[in-house]
Amino acid sequence: KNQVEQSPQSLIILEGKNCTLQCNYTVSPFSNLRWYKQDTGRGPVSLTIMTFSENTKSNGRYTATLDADTKQSSLHITASQLSDSASYICVVRDDRGSTLGRLYFGRGTQLTVWP
Amino acid sequence: DGGITQSPKYLFRKEGQNVTLSCEQNLNHDAMYWYRQDPGQGLRLIYYSQIVNDFQKGDIAEGYSVSREKKESFPLTVTSAQKNPTAFYLCASSIDVQGAYEQYFGPGTRLTVT
């Protein structure tokens, strides 16, 4: 069964600290993995997208890693800011060779940054 | 939120009434989607459309209907047959970026049915 599991479910850190969010998936065949940031009551916004051949990608203070062999990804946030408080969603796309690969969504990690 | 607009942001309806959620995009994307988001759950696909006048059911299409008469518009109707309609609804559109089909989401509509 194709699934995407994220951990932890929620996380509280102090402003300025670093943190790492985890994503494990069983989606096969694999096409790409995306991390989205979703502020409360808003639509998700893409942070990074990685294909099978990429093992790291950065977007400012956000760095995503991908280990396609172990089917694990992480999102590392450096020097956290209050505005980083949001839900971070891991999404994996399968590769069915069609114009519409299926997306599998994790439940998200709710990050809260305290001053 | 890019060039995708959803309206209204909040919607309240009485049980038994049909309600239509609007989704418009000016990104010239061919594909559009509707998702439902409930607390503590991942997004679930309701319907999707790859081209005008064509759409397909997603995982939880029962109690919902859509139309795609224009490339820019993909409205979702929540019918009285949907047993638990209260949720946050997200519309998205996608474009092929080197085979990745990057999805862009709208700001969402929170529907409350009492």
PDB file of C-alpha atoms in Angstrom:
ATOM      1  CA  LYS A   1       0.000   0.000   0.000  1.00  0.00           C
ATOM      2  CA  ASN A   2       1.381   3.389  -0.984  1.00  0.00           C
ATOM      3  CA  GLN A   3       1.760   5.571   2.072  1.00  0.00           C
ATOM      4  CA  VAL A   4       3.559   8.640   3.345  1.00  0.00           C
ATOM      5  CA  GLU A   5       4.322   8.866   7.059  1.00  0.00           C
ATOM      6  CA  GLN A   6       5.641  11.987   8.769  1.00  0.00           C
ATOM      7  CA  SER A   7       7.206  12.472  12.160  1.00  0.00           C
ATOM      8  CA  PRO A   8       6.941  14.017  14.571  1.00  0.00           C
ATOM      9  CA  GLN A   9       3.271  14.903  14.449  1.00  0.00           C
ATOM     10  CA  SER A  10       4.016  18.190  16.207  1.00  0.00           C
ATOM     11  CA  LEU A  11       7.127  20.032  17.305  1.00  0.00           C
ATOM     12  CA  ILE A  12       7.831  23.102  19.413  1.00  0.00           C
ATOM     13  CA  ILE A  13      11.172  24.877  19.197  1.00  0.00           C
ATOM     14  CA  LEU A  14      12.610  28.198  20.293  1.00  0.00           C
ATOM     15  CA  GLU A  15      13.301  30.945  17.810  1.00  0.00           C
ATOM     16  CA  GLY A  16      16.763  30.683  16.333  1.00  0.00           C
ATOM     17  CA  LYS A  17      17.067  26.935  16.845  1.00  0.00           C
ATOM     18  CA  ASN A  18      17.340  24.331  14.115  1.00  0.00           C
ATOM     19  CA  CYS A  19      15.006  21.401  13.583  1.00  0.00           C
ATOM     20  CA  THR A  20      14.569  18.394  11.311  1.00  0.00           C
ATOM     21  CA  LEU A  21      11.316  16.894  10.126  1.00  0.00           C
ATOM     22  CA  GLN A  22      11.083  13.335   8.821  1.00  0.00           C
ATOM     23  CA  CYS A  23       9.166  11.676   6.014  1.00  0.00           C
ATOM     24  CA  ASN A  24       9.084   7.965   5.202  1.00  0.00           C
ATOM     25  CA  TYR A  25       7.250   6.654   2.179  1.00  0.00           C
ATOM     26  CA  THR A  26       6.345   3.384   0.524  1.00  0.00           C
ATOM     27  CA  VAL A  27       5.173   4.851  -2.792  1.00  0.00           C
ATOM     28  CA  SER A  28       6.299   2.881  -5.795  1.00  0.00           C
ATOM     29  CA  PRO A  29       7.226   3.493  -8.512  1.00  0.00           C
ATOM     30  CA  PHE A  30       8.680   6.755  -7.276  1.00  0.00           C
ATOM     31  CA  SER A  31       8.694   9.931  -9.343  1.00  0.00           C
ATOM     32  CA  ASN A  32       9.421  12.827  -7.019  1.00  0.00           C
ATOM     33  CA  LEU A  33       9.029  14.083  -3.471  1.00  0.00           C
ATOM     34  CA  ARG A  34       7.873  17.524  -2.460  1.00  0.00           C
ATOM     35  CA  TRP A  35       7.780  19.460   0.763  1.00  0.00           C
ATOM     36  CA  TYR A  36       5.047  22.050   1.226  1.00  0.00           C
ATOM     37  CA  LYS A  37       4.549  24.664   3.923  1.00  0.00           C
ATOM     38  CA  GLN A  38       0.973  25.379   4.938  1.00  0.00           C
ATOM     39  CA  ASP A  39       0.119  28.302   7.152  1.00  0.00           C
ATOM     40  CA  THR A  40      -3.053  27.956   9.195  1.00  0.00           C
ATOM     41  CA  GLY A  41      -6.124  28.545   7.039  1.00  0.00           C
ATOM     42  CA  ARG A  42      -4.082  28.927   3.843  1.00  0.00           C
ATOM     43  CA  GLY A  43      -3.172  26.776   0.879  1.00  0.00           C
ATOM     44  CA  PRO A  44       0.118  24.815   0.831  1.00  0.00           C
ATOM     45  CA  VAL A  45       3.128  26.483  -0.758  1.00  0.00           C
ATOM     46  CA  SER A  46       5.913  24.456  -2.347  1.00  0.00           C
ATOM     47  CA  LEU A  47       9.325  24.558  -0.672  1.00  0.00           C
ATOM     48  CA  THR A  48      11.296  21.947  -2.607  1.00  0.00           C
ATOM     49  CA  ILE A  49      10.816  19.172  -5.100  1.00  0.00           C
ATOM     50  CA  MET A  50      13.309  16.342  -5.598  1.00  0.00           C
ATOM     51  CA  THR A  51      13.549  13.574  -8.145  1.00  0.00           C
ATOM     52  CA  PHE A  52      15.148  10.160  -7.746  1.00  0.00           C
ATOM     53  CA  SER A  53      18.592  11.416  -8.727  1.00  0.00           C
ATOM     54  CA  GLU A  54      18.669  14.321  -6.268  1.00  0.00           C
ATOM     55  CA  ASN A  55      19.687  13.772  -2.664  1.00  0.00           C
ATOM     56  CA  THR A  56      19.608  17.328  -1.382  1.00  0.00           C
ATOM     57  CA  LYS A  57      17.993  20.607  -2.307  1.00  0.00           C
ATOM     58  CA  SER A  58      17.933  23.933  -0.519  1.00  0.00           C
ATOM     59  CA  ASN A  59      15.535  26.845  -0.494  1.00  0.00           C
ATOM     60  CA  GLY A  60      16.905  29.550   1.763  1.00  0.00           C
ATOM     61  CA  ARG A  61      16.894  28.244   5.337  1.00  0.00           C
ATOM     62  CA  TYR A  62      15.115  25.064   4.245  1.00  0.00           C
ATOM     63  CA  THR A  63      17.173  22.051   3.159  1.00  0.00           C
ATOM     64  CA  ALA A  64      15.541  18.825   2.048  1.00  0.00           C
ATOM     65  CA  THR A  65      17.327  15.501   1.704  1.00  0.00           C
ATOM     66  CA  LEU A  66      16.225  12.358  -0.050  1.00  0.00           C
ATOM     67  CA  ASP A  67      17.464   8.786   0.321  1.00  0.00           C
ATOM     68  CA  ALA A  68      15.649   6.880  -2.406  1.00  0.00           C
ATOM     69  CA  ASP A  69      17.159   3.575  -1.271  1.00  0.00           C
ATOM     70  CA  THR A  70      15.674   3.744   2.217  1.00  0.00           C
ATOM     71  CA  LYS A  71      12.687   5.804   1.024  1.00  0.00           C
ATOM     72  CA  GLN A  72      13.279   8.534   3.540  1.00  0.00           C
ATOM     73  CA  SER A  73      13.350  12.301   3.316  1.00  0.00           C
ATOM     74  CA  SER A  74      14.039  15.026   5.815  1.00  0.00           C
ATOM     75  CA  LEU A  75      13.435  18.756   5.913  1.00  0.00           C
ATOM     76  CA  HIS A  76      15.951  20.732   7.928  1.00  0.00           C
ATOM     77  CA  ILE A  77      15.109  24.254   9.022  1.00  0.00           C
ATOM     78  CA  THR A  78      18.014  26.434  10.075  1.00  0.00           C
ATOM     79  CA  ALA A  79      17.833  29.398  12.439  1.00  0.00           C
ATOM     80  CA  SER A  80      14.088  29.168  12.864  1.00  0.00           C
ATOM     81  CA  GLN A  81      11.886  32.247  12.798  1.00  0.00           C
ATOM     82  CA  LEU A  82       8.433  32.876  14.197  1.00  0.00           C
ATOM     83  CA  SER A  83       7.095  32.857  10.633  1.00  0.00           C
ATOM     84  CA  ASP A  84       8.209  29.240  10.269  1.00  0.00           C
ATOM     85  CA  SER A  85       5.288  28.217  12.477  1.00  0.00           C
ATOM     86  CA  ALA A  86       3.159  26.162  10.101  1.00  0.00           C
ATOM     87  CA  SER A  87       2.330  22.646   9.004  1.00  0.00           C
ATOM     88  CA  TYR A  88       4.944  21.003   6.788  1.00  0.00           C
ATOM     89  CA  ILE A  89       3.579  18.429   4.403  1.00  0.00           C
ATOM     90  CA  CYS A  90       5.539  15.726   2.593  1.00  0.00           C
ATOM     91  CA  VAL A  91       4.042  14.674  -0.747  1.00  0.00           C
ATOM     92  CA  VAL A  92       5.227  11.844  -2.974  1.00  0.00           C
ATOM     93  CA  ARG A  93       4.269  11.421  -6.618  1.00  0.00           C
ATOM     94  CA  ASP A  94       4.222   7.997  -8.208  1.00  0.00           C
ATOM     95  CA  ASP A  95       5.471   7.429 -11.712  1.00  0.00           C
ATOM     96  CA  ARG A  96       2.807   5.804 -13.769  1.00  0.00           C
ATOM     97  CA  GLY A  97       4.115   7.200 -17.009  1.00  0.00           C
ATOM     98  CA  SER A  98       0.973   9.239 -17.564  1.00  0.00           C
ATOM     99  CA  THR A  99       0.363  12.947 -17.516  1.00  0.00           C
ATOM    100  CA  LEU A 100      -1.159  12.676 -14.079  1.00  0.00           C
ATOM    101  CA  GLY A 101       0.881  10.777 -11.555  1.00  0.00           C
ATOM    102  CA  ARG A 102      -0.897  10.145  -8.299  1.00  0.00           C
ATOM    103  CA  LEU A 103       0.093  12.291  -5.323  1.00  0.00           C
ATOM    104  CA  TYR A 104       0.285  10.784  -1.839  1.00  0.00           C
ATOM    105  CA  PHE A 105       0.083  13.249   1.036  1.00  0.00           C
ATOM    106  CA  GLY A 106       1.483  12.906   4.518  1.00  0.00           C
ATOM    107  CA  ARG A 107      -0.521  14.227   7.442  1.00  0.00           C
ATOM    108  CA  GLY A 108       1.985  16.958   8.113  1.00  0.00           C
ATOM    109  CA  THR A 109       4.176  18.036  11.006  1.00  0.00           C
ATOM    110  CA  GLN A 110       2.835  21.015  12.930  1.00  0.00           C
ATOM    111  CA  LEU A 111       5.797  23.216  13.833  1.00  0.00           C
ATOM    112  CA  THR A 112       5.477  25.958  16.430  1.00  0.00           C
ATOM    113  CA  VAL A 113       8.297  28.414  16.959  1.00  0.00           C
ATOM    114  CA  TRP A 114       8.294  30.262  20.282  1.00  0.00           C
ATOM    115  CA  PRO A 115      10.061  33.570  20.890  1.00  0.00           C
TER     116      PRO A 115
ATOM    117  CA  ASP B   1      -1.240  31.301  -3.576  1.00  0.00           C
ATOM    118  CA  GLY B   2      -0.079  32.164  -7.082  1.00  0.00           C
ATOM    119  CA  GLY B   3      -2.771  32.898  -9.648  1.00  0.00           C
ATOM    120  CA  ILE B   4      -5.428  30.661  -8.147  1.00  0.00           C
ATOM    121  CA  THR B   5      -8.397  32.228  -6.418  1.00  0.00           C
ATOM    122  CA  GLN B   6     -11.039  30.508  -4.368  1.00  0.00           C
ATOM    123  CA  SER B   7     -14.167  32.129  -3.114  1.00  0.00           C
ATOM    124  CA  PRO B   8     -15.550  32.620  -0.645  1.00  0.00           C
ATOM    125  CA  LYS B   9     -12.949  32.083   2.082  1.00  0.00           C
ATOM    126  CA  TYR B  10     -15.629  31.032   4.569  1.00  0.00           C
ATOM    127  CA  LEU B  11     -18.972  29.485   3.694  1.00  0.00           C
ATOM    128  CA  PHE B  12     -21.823  28.472   5.947  1.00  0.00           C
ATOM    129  CA  ARG B  13     -24.756  26.315   4.865  1.00  0.00           C
ATOM    130  CA  LYS B  14     -27.646  24.484   6.371  1.00  0.00           C
ATOM    131  CA  GLU B  15     -27.724  20.722   6.126  1.00  0.00           C
ATOM    132  CA  GLY B  16     -29.562  19.530   3.037  1.00  0.00           C
ATOM    133  CA  GLN B  17     -28.528  22.439   0.831  1.00  0.00           C
ATOM    134  CA  ASN B  18     -26.221  22.170  -2.142  1.00  0.00           C
ATOM    135  CA  VAL B  19     -23.344  24.641  -2.237  1.00  0.00           C
ATOM    136  CA  THR B  20     -20.862  25.533  -4.973  1.00  0.00           C
ATOM    137  CA  LEU B  21     -17.249  26.489  -4.310  1.00  0.00           C
ATOM    138  CA  SER B  22     -15.498  28.625  -6.875  1.00  0.00           C
ATOM    139  CA  CYS B  23     -11.979  28.064  -8.224  1.00  0.00           C
ATOM    140  CA  GLU B  24     -10.387  30.250 -10.904  1.00  0.00           C
ATOM    141  CA  GLN B  25      -6.816  30.250 -12.228  1.00  0.00           C
ATOM    142  CA  ASN B  26      -5.021  32.594 -14.592  1.00  0.00           C
ATOM    143  CA  LEU B  27      -1.868  30.473 -14.868  1.00  0.00           C
ATOM    144  CA  ASN B  28      -2.928  28.824 -18.139  1.00  0.00           C
ATOM    145  CA  HIS B  29      -2.607  25.407 -16.503  1.00  0.00           C
ATOM    146  CA  ASP B  30      -4.384  22.515 -18.147  1.00  0.00           C
ATOM    147  CA  ALA B  31      -4.946  20.367 -15.074  1.00  0.00           C
ATOM    148  CA  MET B  32      -6.994  21.334 -12.044  1.00  0.00           C
ATOM    149  CA  TYR B  33      -7.841  19.502  -8.834  1.00  0.00           C
ATOM    150  CA  TRP B  34     -10.064  19.610  -5.784  1.00  0.00           C
ATOM    151  CA  TYR B  35      -8.880  18.336  -2.412  1.00  0.00           C
ATOM    152  CA  ARG B  36     -10.483  18.065   0.959  1.00  0.00           C
ATOM    153  CA  GLN B  37      -8.482  18.595   4.152  1.00  0.00           C
ATOM    154  CA  ASP B  38      -9.673  17.480   7.578  1.00  0.00           C
ATOM    155  CA  PRO B  39      -7.829  18.061  10.859  1.00  0.00           C
ATOM    156  CA  GLY B  40      -4.974  15.621  11.370  1.00  0.00           C
ATOM    157  CA  GLN B  41      -5.380  14.054   7.936  1.00  0.00           C
ATOM    158  CA  GLY B  42      -3.566  14.359   4.666  1.00  0.00           C
ATOM    159  CA  LEU B  43      -5.193  15.992   1.671  1.00  0.00           C
ATOM    160  CA  ARG B  44      -7.644  13.730  -0.144  1.00  0.00           C
ATOM    161  CA  LEU B  45      -8.425  14.046  -3.839  1.00  0.00           C
ATOM    162  CA  ILE B  46     -12.063  14.659  -4.731  1.00  0.00           C
ATOM    163  CA  TYR B  47     -12.007  15.324  -8.483  1.00  0.00           C
ATOM    164  CA  TYR B  48      -9.479  16.304 -11.096  1.00  0.00           C
ATOM    165  CA  SER B  49      -9.588  17.564 -14.659  1.00  0.00           C
ATOM    166  CA  GLN B  50      -6.811  17.367 -17.221  1.00  0.00           C
ATOM    167  CA  ILE B  51      -8.548  19.283 -20.001  1.00  0.00           C
ATOM    168  CA  VAL B  52     -11.675  21.298 -20.627  1.00  0.00           C
ATOM    169  CA  ASN B  53     -14.924  19.302 -20.653  1.00  0.00           C
ATOM    170  CA  ASP B  54     -13.251  16.303 -19.040  1.00  0.00           C
ATOM    171  CA  PHE B  55     -12.900  15.340 -15.390  1.00  0.00           C
ATOM    172  CA  GLN B  56     -12.266  12.219 -13.329  1.00  0.00           C
ATOM    173  CA  LYS B  57     -13.281  11.052  -9.878  1.00  0.00           C
ATOM    174  CA  GLY B  58     -10.668  11.002  -7.164  1.00  0.00           C
ATOM    175  CA  ASP B  59     -10.669   8.956  -3.982  1.00  0.00           C
ATOM    176  CA  ILE B  60     -13.670  10.583  -2.287  1.00  0.00           C
ATOM    177  CA  ALA B  61     -15.957  11.806  -5.086  1.00  0.00           C
ATOM    178  CA  GLU B  62     -19.232  10.630  -3.547  1.00  0.00           C
ATOM    179  CA  GLY B  63     -21.503  13.557  -2.741  1.00  0.00           C
ATOM    180  CA  TYR B  64     -19.558  15.984  -4.928  1.00  0.00           C
ATOM    181  CA  SER B  65     -19.844  17.152  -8.534  1.00  0.00           C
ATOM    182  CA  VAL B  66     -17.696  19.341 -10.775  1.00  0.00           C
ATOM    183  CA  SER B  67     -17.703  20.949 -14.197  1.00  0.00           C
ATOM    184  CA  ARG B  68     -14.930  22.202 -16.457  1.00  0.00           C
ATOM    185  CA  GLU B  69     -16.506  24.370 -19.122  1.00  0.00           C
ATOM    186  CA  LYS B  70     -13.562  26.779 -19.259  1.00  0.00           C
ATOM    187  CA  LYS B  71      -9.851  26.232 -18.822  1.00  0.00           C
ATOM    188  CA  GLU B  72      -9.721  28.852 -16.092  1.00  0.00           C
ATOM    189  CA  SER B  73     -12.596  27.581 -13.961  1.00  0.00           C
ATOM    190  CA  PHE B  74     -13.264  24.373 -12.030  1.00  0.00           C
ATOM    191  CA  PRO B  75     -16.194  24.814  -9.628  1.00  0.00           C
ATOM    192  CA  LEU B  76     -17.027  22.177  -7.028  1.00  0.00           C
ATOM    193  CA  THR B  77     -20.575  21.496  -5.853  1.00  0.00           C
ATOM    194  CA  VAL B  78     -21.042  19.888  -2.482  1.00  0.00           C
ATOM    195  CA  THR B  79     -24.398  18.166  -2.606  1.00  0.00           C
ATOM    196  CA  SER B  80     -26.725  17.175   0.179  1.00  0.00           C
ATOM    197  CA  ALA B  81     -25.601  13.584  -0.410  1.00  0.00           C
ATOM    198  CA  GLN B  82     -22.188  14.334   1.125  1.00  0.00           C
ATOM    199  CA  LYS B  83     -22.521  13.045   4.670  1.00  0.00           C
ATOM    200  CA  ASN B  84     -19.746  15.068   6.304  1.00  0.00           C
ATOM    201  CA  PRO B  85     -19.281  18.198   4.200  1.00  0.00           C
ATOM    202  CA  THR B  86     -17.703  20.409   6.860  1.00  0.00           C
ATOM    203  CA  ALA B  87     -14.040  20.689   5.879  1.00  0.00           C
ATOM    204  CA  PHE B  88     -11.349  22.868   4.332  1.00  0.00           C
ATOM    205  CA  TYR B  89     -11.448  22.629   0.531  1.00  0.00           C
ATOM    206  CA  LEU B  90      -8.393  23.301  -1.595  1.00  0.00           C
ATOM    207  CA  CYS B  91      -8.253  23.815  -5.332  1.00  0.00           C
ATOM    208  CA  ALA B  92      -5.004  23.318  -7.225  1.00  0.00           C
ATOM    209  CA  SER B  93      -3.679  23.467 -10.746  1.00  0.00           C
ATOM    210  CA  SER B  94      -0.558  21.978 -12.240  1.00  0.00           C
ATOM    211  CA  ILE B  95       1.993  22.491 -14.934  1.00  0.00           C
ATOM    212  CA  ASP B  96       4.630  20.134 -16.260  1.00  0.00           C
ATOM    213  CA  VAL B  97       8.043  21.292 -15.019  1.00  0.00           C
ATOM    214  CA  GLN B  98      10.512  18.798 -16.458  1.00  0.00           C
ATOM    215  CA  GLY B  99       8.031  16.015 -15.831  1.00  0.00           C
ATOM    216  CA  ALA B 100       7.357  17.020 -12.240  1.00  0.00           C
ATOM    217  CA  TYR B 101       3.844  18.420 -12.661  1.00  0.00           C
ATOM    218  CA  GLU B 102       4.279  21.007  -9.931  1.00  0.00           C
ATOM    219  CA  GLN B 103       0.983  21.724  -8.193  1.00  0.00           C
ATOM    220  CA  TYR B 104      -0.016  25.191  -7.095  1.00  0.00           C
ATOM    221  CA  PHE B 105      -2.718  25.569  -4.480  1.00  0.00           C
ATOM    222  CA  GLY B 106      -5.362  28.195  -3.934  1.00  0.00           C
ATOM    223  CA  PRO B 107      -6.021  29.816  -0.547  1.00  0.00           C
ATOM    224  CA  GLY B 108      -8.842  27.414   0.313  1.00  0.00           C
ATOM    225  CA  THR B 109     -12.498  27.650   1.312  1.00  0.00           C
ATOM    226  CA  ARG B 110     -13.636  26.594   4.756  1.00  0.00           C
ATOM    227  CA  LEU B 111     -17.131  25.138   4.527  1.00  0.00           C
ATOM    228  CA  THR B 112     -19.239  24.705   7.628  1.00  0.00           C
ATOM    229  CA  VAL B 113     -22.548  22.873   7.399  1.00  0.00           C
ATOM    230  CA  THR B 114     -24.881  22.887  10.370  1.00  0.00           C
TER     231      THR B 114
END
